[in-house]
PDB file of C-alpha atoms in Angstrom:
ATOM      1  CA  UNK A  13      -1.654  43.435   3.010  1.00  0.00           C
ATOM      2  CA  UNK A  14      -1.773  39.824   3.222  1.00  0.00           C
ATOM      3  CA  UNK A  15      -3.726  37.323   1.296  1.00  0.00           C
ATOM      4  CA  UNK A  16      -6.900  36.000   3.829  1.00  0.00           C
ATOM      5  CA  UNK A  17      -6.135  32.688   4.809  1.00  0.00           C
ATOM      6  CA  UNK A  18      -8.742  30.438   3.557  1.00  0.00           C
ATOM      7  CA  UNK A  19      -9.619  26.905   4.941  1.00  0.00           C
ATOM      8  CA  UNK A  20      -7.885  25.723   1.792  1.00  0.00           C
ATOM      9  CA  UNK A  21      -4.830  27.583   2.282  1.00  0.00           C
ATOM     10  CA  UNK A  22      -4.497  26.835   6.187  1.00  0.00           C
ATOM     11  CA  UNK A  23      -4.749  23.172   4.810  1.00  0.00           C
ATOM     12  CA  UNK A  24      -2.173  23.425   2.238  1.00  0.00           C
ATOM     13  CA  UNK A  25       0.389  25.237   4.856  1.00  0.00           C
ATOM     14  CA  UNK A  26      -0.564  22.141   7.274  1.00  0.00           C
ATOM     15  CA  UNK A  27       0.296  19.924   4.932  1.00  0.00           C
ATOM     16  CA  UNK A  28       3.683  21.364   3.680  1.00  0.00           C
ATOM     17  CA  UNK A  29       5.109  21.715   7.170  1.00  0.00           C
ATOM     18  CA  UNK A  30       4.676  17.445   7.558  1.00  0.00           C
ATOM     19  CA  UNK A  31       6.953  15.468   5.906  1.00  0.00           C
ATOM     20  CA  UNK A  32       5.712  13.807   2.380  1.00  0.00           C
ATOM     21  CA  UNK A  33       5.095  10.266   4.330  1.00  0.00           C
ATOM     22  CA  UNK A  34       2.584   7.574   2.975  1.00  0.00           C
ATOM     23  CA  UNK A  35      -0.259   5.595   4.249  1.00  0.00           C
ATOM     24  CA  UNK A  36      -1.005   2.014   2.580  1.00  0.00           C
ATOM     25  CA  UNK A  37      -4.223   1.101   1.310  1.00  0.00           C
ATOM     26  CA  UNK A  38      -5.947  -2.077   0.902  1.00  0.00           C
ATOM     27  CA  UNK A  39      -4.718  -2.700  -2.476  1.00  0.00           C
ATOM     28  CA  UNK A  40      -1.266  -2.246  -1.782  1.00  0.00           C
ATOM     29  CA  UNK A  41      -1.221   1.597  -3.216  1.00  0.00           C
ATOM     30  CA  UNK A  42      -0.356   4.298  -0.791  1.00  0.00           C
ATOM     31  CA  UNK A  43      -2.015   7.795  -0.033  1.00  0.00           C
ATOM     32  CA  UNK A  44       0.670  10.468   0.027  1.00  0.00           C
ATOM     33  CA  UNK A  45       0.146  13.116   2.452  1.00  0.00           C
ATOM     34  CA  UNK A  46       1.475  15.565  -0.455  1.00  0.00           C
ATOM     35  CA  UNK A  47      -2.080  14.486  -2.121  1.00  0.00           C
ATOM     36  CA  UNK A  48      -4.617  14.773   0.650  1.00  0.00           C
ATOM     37  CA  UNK A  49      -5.300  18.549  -0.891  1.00  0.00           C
ATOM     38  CA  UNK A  50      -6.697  16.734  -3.997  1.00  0.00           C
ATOM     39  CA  UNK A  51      -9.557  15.496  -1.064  1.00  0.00           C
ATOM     40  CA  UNK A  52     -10.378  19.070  -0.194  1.00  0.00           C
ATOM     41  CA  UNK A  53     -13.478  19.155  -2.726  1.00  0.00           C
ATOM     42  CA  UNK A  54     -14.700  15.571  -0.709  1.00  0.00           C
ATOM     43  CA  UNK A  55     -14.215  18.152   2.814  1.00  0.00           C
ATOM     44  CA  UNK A  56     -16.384  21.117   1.029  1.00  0.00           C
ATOM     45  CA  UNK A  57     -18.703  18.597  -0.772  1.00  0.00           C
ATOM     46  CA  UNK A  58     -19.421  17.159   2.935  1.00  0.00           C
ATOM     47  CA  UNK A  59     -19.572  20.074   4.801  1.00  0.00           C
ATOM     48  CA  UNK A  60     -21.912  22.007   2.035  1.00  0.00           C
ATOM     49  CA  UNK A  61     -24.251  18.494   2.777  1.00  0.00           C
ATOM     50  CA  UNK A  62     -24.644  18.925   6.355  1.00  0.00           C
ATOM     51  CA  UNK A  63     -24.887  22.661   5.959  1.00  0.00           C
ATOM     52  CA  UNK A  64     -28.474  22.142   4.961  1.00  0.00           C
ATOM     53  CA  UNK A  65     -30.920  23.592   7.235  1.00  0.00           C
ATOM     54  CA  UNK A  66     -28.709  25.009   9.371  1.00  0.00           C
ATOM     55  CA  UNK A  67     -28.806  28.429  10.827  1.00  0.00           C
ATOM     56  CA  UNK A  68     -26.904  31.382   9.195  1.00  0.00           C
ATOM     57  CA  UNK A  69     -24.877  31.474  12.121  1.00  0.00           C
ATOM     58  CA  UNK A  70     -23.124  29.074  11.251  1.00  0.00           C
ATOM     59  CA  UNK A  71     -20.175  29.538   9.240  1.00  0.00           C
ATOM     60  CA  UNK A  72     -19.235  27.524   6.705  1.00  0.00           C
ATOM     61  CA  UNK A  73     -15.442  28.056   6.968  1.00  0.00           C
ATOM     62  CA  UNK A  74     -15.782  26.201  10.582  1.00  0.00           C
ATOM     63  CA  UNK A  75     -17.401  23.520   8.859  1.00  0.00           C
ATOM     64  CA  UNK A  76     -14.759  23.318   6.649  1.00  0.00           C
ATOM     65  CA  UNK A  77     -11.758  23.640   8.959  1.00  0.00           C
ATOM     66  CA  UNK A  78     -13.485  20.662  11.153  1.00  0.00           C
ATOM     67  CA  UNK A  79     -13.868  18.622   8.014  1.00  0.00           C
ATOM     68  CA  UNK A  80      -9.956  19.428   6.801  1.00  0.00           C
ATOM     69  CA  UNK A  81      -9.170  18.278  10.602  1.00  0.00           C
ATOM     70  CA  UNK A  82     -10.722  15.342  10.282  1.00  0.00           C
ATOM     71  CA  UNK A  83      -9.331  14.518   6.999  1.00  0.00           C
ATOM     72  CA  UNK A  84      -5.374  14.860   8.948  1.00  0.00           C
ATOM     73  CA  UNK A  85      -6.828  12.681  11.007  1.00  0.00           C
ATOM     74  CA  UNK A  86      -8.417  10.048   8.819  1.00  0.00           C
ATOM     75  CA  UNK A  87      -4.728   9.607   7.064  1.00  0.00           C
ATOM     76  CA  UNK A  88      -3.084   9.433  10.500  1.00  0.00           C
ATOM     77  CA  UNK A  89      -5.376   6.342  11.611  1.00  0.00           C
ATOM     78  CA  UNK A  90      -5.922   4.959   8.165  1.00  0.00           C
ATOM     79  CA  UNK A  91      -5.005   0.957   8.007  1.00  0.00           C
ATOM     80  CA  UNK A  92      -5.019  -0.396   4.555  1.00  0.00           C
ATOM     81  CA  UNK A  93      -5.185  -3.713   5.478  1.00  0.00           C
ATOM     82  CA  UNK A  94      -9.060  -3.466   7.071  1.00  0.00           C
ATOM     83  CA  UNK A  95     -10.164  -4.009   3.260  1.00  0.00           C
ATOM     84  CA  UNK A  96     -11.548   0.019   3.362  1.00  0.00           C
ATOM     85  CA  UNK A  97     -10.799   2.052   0.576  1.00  0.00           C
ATOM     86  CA  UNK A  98      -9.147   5.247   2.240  1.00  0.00           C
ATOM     87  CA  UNK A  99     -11.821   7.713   0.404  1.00  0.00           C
ATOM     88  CA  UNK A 100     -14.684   5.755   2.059  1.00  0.00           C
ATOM     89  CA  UNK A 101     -12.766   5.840   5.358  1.00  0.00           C
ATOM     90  CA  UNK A 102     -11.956   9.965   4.922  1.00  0.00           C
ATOM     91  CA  UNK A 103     -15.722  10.465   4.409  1.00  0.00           C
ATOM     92  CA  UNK A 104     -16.763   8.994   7.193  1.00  0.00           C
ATOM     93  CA  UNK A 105     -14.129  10.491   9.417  1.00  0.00           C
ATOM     94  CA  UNK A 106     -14.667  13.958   7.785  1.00  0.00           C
ATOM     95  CA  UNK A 107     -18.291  13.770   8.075  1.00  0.00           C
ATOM     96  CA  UNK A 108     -17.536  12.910  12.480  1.00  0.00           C
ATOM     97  CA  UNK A 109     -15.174  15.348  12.853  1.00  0.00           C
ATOM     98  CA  UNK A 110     -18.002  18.169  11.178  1.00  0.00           C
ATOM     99  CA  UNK A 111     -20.203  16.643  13.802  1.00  0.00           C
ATOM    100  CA  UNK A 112     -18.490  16.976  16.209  1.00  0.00           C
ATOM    101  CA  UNK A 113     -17.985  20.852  15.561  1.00  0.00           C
ATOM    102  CA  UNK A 114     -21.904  21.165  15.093  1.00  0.00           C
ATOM    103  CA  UNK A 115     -22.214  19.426  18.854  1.00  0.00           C
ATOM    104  CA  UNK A 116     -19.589  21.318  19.959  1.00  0.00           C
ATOM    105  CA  UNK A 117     -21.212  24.890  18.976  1.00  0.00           C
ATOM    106  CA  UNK A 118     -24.497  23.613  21.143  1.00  0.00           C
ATOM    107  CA  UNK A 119     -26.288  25.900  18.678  1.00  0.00           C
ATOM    108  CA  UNK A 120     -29.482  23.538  18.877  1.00  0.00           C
ATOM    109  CA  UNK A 121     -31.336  24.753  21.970  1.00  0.00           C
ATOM    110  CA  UNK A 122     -31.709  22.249  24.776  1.00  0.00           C
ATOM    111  CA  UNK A 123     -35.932  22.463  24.136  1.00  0.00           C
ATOM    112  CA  UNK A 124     -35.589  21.333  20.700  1.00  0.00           C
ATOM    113  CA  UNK A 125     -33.597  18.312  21.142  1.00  0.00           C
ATOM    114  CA  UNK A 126     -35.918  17.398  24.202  1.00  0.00           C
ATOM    115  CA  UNK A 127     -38.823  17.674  22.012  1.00  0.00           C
ATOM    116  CA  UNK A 128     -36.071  15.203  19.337  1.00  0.00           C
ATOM    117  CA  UNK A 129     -36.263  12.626  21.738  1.00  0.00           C
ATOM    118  CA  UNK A 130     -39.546  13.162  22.618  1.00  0.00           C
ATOM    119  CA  UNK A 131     -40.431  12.112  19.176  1.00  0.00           C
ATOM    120  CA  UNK A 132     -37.953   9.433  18.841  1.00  0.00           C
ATOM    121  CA  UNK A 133     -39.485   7.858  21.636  1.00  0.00           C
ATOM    122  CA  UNK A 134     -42.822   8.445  20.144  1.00  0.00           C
ATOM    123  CA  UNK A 135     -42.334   6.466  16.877  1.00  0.00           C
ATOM    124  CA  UNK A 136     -40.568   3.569  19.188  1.00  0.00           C
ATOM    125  CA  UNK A 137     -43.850   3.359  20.922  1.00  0.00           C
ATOM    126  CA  UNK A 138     -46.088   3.396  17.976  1.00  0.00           C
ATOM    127  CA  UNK A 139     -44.280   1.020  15.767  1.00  0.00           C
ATOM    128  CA  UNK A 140     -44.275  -1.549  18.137  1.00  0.00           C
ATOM    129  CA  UNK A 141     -47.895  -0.518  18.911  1.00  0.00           C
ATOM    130  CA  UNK A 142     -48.309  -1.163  15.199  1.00  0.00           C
ATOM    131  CA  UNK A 143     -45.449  -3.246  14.030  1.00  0.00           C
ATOM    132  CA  UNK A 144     -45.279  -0.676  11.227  1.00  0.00           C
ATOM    133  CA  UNK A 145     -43.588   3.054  10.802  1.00  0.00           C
ATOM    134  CA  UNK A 146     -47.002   5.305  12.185  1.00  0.00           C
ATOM    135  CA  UNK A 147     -48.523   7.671  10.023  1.00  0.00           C
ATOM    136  CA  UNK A 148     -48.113  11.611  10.569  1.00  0.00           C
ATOM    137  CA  UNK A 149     -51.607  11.847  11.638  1.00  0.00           C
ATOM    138  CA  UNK A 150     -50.738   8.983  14.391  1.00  0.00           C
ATOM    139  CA  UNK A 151     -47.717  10.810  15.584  1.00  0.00           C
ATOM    140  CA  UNK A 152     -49.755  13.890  16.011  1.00  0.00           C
ATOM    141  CA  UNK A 153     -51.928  12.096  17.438  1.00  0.00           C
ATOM    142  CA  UNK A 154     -49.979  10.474  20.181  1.00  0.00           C
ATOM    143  CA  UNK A 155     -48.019  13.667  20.650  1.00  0.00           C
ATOM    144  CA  UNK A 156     -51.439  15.445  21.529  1.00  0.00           C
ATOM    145  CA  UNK A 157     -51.129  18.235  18.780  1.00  0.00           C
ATOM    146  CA  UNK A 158     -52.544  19.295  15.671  1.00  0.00           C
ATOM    147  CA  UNK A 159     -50.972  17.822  12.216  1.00  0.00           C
ATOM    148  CA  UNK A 160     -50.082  21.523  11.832  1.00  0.00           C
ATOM    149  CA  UNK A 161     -47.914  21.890  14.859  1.00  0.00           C
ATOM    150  CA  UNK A 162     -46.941  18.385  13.627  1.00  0.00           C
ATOM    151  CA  UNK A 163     -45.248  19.129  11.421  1.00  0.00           C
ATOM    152  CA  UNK A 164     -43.833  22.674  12.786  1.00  0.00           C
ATOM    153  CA  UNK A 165     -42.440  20.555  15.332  1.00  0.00           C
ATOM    154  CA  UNK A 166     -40.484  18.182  12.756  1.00  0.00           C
ATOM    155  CA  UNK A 167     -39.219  21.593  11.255  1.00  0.00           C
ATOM    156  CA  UNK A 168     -37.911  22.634  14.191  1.00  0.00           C
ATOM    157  CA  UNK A 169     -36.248  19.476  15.483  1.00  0.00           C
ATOM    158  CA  UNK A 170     -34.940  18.696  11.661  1.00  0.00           C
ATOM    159  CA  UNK A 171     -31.487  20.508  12.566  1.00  0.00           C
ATOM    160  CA  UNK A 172     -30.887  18.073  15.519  1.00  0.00           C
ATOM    161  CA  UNK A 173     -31.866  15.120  13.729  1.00  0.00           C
ATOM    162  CA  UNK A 174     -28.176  15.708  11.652  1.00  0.00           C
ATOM    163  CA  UNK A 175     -26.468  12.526  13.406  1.00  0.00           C
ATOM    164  CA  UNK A 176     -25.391  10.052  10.859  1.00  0.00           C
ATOM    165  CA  UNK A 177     -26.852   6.941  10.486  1.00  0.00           C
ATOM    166  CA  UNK A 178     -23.328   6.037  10.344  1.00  0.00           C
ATOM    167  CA  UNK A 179     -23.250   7.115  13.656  1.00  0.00           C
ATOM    168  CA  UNK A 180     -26.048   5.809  15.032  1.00  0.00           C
ATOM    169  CA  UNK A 181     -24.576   2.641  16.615  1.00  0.00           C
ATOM    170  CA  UNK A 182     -24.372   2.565  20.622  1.00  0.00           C
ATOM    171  CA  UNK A 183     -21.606   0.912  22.895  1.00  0.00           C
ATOM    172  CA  UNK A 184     -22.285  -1.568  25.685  1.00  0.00           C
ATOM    173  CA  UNK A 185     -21.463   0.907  28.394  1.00  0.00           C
ATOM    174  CA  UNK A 186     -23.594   3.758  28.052  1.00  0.00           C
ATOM    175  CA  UNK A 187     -26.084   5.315  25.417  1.00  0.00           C
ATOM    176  CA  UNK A 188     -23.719   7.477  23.524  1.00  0.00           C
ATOM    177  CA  UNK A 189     -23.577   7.196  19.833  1.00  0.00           C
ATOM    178  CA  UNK A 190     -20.593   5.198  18.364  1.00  0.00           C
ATOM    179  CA  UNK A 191     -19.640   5.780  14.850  1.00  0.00           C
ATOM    180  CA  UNK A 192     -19.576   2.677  12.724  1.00  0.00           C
ATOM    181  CA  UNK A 193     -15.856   3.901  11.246  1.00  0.00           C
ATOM    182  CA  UNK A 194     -14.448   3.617  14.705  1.00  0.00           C
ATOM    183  CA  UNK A 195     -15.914   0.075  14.464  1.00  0.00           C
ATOM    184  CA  UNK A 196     -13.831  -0.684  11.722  1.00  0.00           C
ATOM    185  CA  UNK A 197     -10.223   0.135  13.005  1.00  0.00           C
ATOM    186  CA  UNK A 198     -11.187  -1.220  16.566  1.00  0.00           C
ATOM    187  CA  UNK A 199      -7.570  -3.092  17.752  1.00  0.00           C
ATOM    188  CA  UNK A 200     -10.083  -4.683  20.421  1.00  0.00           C
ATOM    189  CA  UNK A 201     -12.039  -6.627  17.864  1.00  0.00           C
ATOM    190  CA  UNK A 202     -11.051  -9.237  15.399  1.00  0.00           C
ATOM    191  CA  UNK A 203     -11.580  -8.590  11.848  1.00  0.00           C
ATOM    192  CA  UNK A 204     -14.441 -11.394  11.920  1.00  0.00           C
ATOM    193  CA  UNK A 205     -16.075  -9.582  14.778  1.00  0.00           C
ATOM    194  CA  UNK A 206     -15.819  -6.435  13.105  1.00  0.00           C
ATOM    195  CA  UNK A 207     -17.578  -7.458   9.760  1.00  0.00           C
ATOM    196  CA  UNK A 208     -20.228  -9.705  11.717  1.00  0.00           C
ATOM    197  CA  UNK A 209     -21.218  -5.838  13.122  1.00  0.00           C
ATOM    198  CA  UNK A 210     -21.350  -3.942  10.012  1.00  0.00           C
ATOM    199  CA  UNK A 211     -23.688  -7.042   8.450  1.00  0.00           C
ATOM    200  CA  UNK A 212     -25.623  -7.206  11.150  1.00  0.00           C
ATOM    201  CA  UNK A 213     -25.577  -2.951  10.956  1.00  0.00           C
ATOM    202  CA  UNK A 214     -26.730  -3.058   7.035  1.00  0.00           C
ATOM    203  CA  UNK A 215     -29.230  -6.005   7.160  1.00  0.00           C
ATOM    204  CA  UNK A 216     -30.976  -4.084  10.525  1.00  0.00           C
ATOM    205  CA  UNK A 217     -30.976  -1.222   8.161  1.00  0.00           C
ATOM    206  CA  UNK A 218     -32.368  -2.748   5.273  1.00  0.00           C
ATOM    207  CA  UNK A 219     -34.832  -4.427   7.287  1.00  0.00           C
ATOM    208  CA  UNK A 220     -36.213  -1.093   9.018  1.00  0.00           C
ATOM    209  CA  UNK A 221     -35.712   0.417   5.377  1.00  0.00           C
ATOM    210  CA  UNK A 222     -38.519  -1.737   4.590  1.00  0.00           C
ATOM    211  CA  UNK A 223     -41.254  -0.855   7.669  1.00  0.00           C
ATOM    212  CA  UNK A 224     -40.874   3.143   6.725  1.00  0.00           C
ATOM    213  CA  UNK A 225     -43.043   4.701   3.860  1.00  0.00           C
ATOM    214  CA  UNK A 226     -42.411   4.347   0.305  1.00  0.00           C
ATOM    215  CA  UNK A 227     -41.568   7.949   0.053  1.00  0.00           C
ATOM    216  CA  UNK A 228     -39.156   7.944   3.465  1.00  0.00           C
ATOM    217  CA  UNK A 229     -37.682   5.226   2.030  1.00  0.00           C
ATOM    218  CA  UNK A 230     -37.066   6.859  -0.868  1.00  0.00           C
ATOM    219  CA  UNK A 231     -36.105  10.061   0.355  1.00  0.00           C
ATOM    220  CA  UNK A 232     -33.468   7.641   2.408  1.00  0.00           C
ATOM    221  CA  UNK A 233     -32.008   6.118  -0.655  1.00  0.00           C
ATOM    222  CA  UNK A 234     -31.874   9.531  -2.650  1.00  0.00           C
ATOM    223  CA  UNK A 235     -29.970  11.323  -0.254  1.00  0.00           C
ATOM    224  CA  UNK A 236     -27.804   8.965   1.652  1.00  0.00           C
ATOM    225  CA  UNK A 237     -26.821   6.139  -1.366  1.00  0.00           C
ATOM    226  CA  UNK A 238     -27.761   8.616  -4.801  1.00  0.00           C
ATOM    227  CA  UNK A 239     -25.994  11.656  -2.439  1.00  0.00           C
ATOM    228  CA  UNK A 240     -29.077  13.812  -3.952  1.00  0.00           C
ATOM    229  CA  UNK A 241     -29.458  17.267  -1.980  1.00  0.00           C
ATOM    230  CA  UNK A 242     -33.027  17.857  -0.377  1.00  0.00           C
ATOM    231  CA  UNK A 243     -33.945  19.925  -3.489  1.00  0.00           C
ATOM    232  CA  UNK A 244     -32.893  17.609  -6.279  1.00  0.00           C
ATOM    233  CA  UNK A 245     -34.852  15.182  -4.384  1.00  0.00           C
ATOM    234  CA  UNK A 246     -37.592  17.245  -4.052  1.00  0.00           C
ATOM    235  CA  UNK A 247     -37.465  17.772  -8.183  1.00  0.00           C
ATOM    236  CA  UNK A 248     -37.371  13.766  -8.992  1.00  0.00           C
ATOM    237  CA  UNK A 249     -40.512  13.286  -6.152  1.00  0.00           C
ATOM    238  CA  UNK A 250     -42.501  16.735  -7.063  1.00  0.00           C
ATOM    239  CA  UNK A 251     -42.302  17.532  -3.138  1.00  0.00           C
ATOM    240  CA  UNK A 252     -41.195  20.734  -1.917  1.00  0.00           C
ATOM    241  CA  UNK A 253     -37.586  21.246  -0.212  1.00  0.00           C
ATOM    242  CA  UNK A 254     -39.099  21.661   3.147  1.00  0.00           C
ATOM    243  CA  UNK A 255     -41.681  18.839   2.742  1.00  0.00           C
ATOM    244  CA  UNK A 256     -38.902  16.727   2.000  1.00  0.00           C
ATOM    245  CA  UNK A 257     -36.726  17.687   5.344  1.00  0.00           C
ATOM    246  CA  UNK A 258     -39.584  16.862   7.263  1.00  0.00           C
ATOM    247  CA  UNK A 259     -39.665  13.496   5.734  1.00  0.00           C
ATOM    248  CA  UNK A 260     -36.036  12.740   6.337  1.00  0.00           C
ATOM    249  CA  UNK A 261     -36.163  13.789   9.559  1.00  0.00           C
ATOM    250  CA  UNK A 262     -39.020  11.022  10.225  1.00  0.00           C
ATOM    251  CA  UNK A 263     -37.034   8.551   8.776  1.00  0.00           C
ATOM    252  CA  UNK A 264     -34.100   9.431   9.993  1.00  0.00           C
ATOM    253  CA  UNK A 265     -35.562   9.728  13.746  1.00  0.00           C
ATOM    254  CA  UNK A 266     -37.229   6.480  13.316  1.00  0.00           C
ATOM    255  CA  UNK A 267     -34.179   4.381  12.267  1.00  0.00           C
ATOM    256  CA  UNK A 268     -32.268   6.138  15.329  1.00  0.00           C
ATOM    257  CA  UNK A 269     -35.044   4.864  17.704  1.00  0.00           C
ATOM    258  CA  UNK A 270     -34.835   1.226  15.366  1.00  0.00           C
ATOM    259  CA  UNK A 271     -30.408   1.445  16.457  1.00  0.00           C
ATOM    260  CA  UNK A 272     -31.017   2.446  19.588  1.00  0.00           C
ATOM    261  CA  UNK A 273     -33.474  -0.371  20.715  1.00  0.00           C
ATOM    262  CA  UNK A 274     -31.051  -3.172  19.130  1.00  0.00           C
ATOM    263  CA  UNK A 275     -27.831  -1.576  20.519  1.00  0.00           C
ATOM    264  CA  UNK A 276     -29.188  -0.739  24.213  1.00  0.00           C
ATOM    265  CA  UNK A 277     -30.624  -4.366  24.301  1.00  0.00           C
TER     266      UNK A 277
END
């Protein structure tokens, strides 16, 4: 009987059918595709990340075999000379390609990501009411529920709240989200273009960083700059695991309705 072919092995018989050919980095160095299994720990380190809060359904090995795609993929559009360190550049393209799998399964019902926008829209509307990031009670409030079924509601909508704020920016023509790696191998844009973008991206950030509360914010930097799982987070801020989803998914929402406002402008 044959050995089960895991996403590890189907990556390792993908990679020994290409030839051993080299990608340059911005240093000069090269990433051999021979190598590219040393990044499958990055792939499962991702793809156990966005696994959070998902259903059961959801199998991990897809996750995985999305994430190994993407990685093929991150090599075979890699350009050293951009100044991007080919790890960074893997992540980010790992991290789509999972995304894209998630989007793909349509596994979040249609109602929940109605009721997403819904409160997307919501905290738009009150922080420029306010000129501040609203308070839970406000948001219940203006949604016309109880703080209760406030906060069932950010339970339930925390799945499809998993874009990236890496992929949160939006192109001129329509209102789909663009990720910020494509951004930075655009052939369209000149390399002065490109970086006036990703300042202007990380100094928008920053500044709606600083209109959310101290504990978003903090939940924010924990998870997407320390790379701390919910419950880690939850141990260094004495908040439960859920408690803390539901204040990602506030942030998170919030800064999405921040991107969307500059980039649809």
């Amino acid at each position: 009987m044959s050995a089960k072919k895991t996403p590890a092995n189907k990556a390792n018989q993908q990679y020994s059918k290409q030839k051993q050919a080299v990608a340059p980095t911005e240093d000069g160095a090269v990433v051999n595709k021979g190598e590219l299994v040393d990044y499958l720990p990055l792939v499962k380190y991702i793809a156990g990340r966005l696994a959070i809060g998902l259903p059961r359904s959801v199998e991990m090995d897809d996750l995985i075999n999305a994430g190994v795609v993407g990685l093929i993929e991150a090599y075979s559009n890699f350009d050293g000379t951009k100044g991007v360190k080919f790890e960074t550049y893997a992540s980010l393209r790992v991290r789509g390609s999972i995304l894209d799998e998630l989007r793909g399964m349509d596994w979040v019902p249609r109602s929940t990501r109605a009721r997403s926008r819904e409160v997307e829209r919501t905290l738009s509307k009150l922080e420029s009411k306010f000129g501040r990031s609203p308070t839970e009670a406000e948001l219940a409030d203006e949604l016309d529920v109880t703080i209760e079924e406030y906060y069932h509601i950010i339970d339930d909508v925390s799945s499809a709240a998993l874009l990236s704020l890496d992929e949160s920016s939006f192109g001129e023509d329509d209102d789909k989200p663009v990720p910020l790696v494509d951004t930075l191998r655009s052939k369209d844009q000149p390399s002065a273009l490109v970086n006036l973008e990703r300042l202007e991206m990380r100094d928008l950030l920053a500044d709606s960083l600083g209109q959310v509360s101290e504990q978003e914010r903090l939940v924010i930097a924990l998870y997407y700059y320390e790379e701390l799982t919910l419950k880690e987070i939850g141990q260094v801020l004495e908040l439960s695991e859920s408690r803390v989803s539901q204040l990602h998914t506030k942030a998170v929402l919030g800064l999405r309705a921040k991107l969307r406002k500059r980039f649809m402008a």
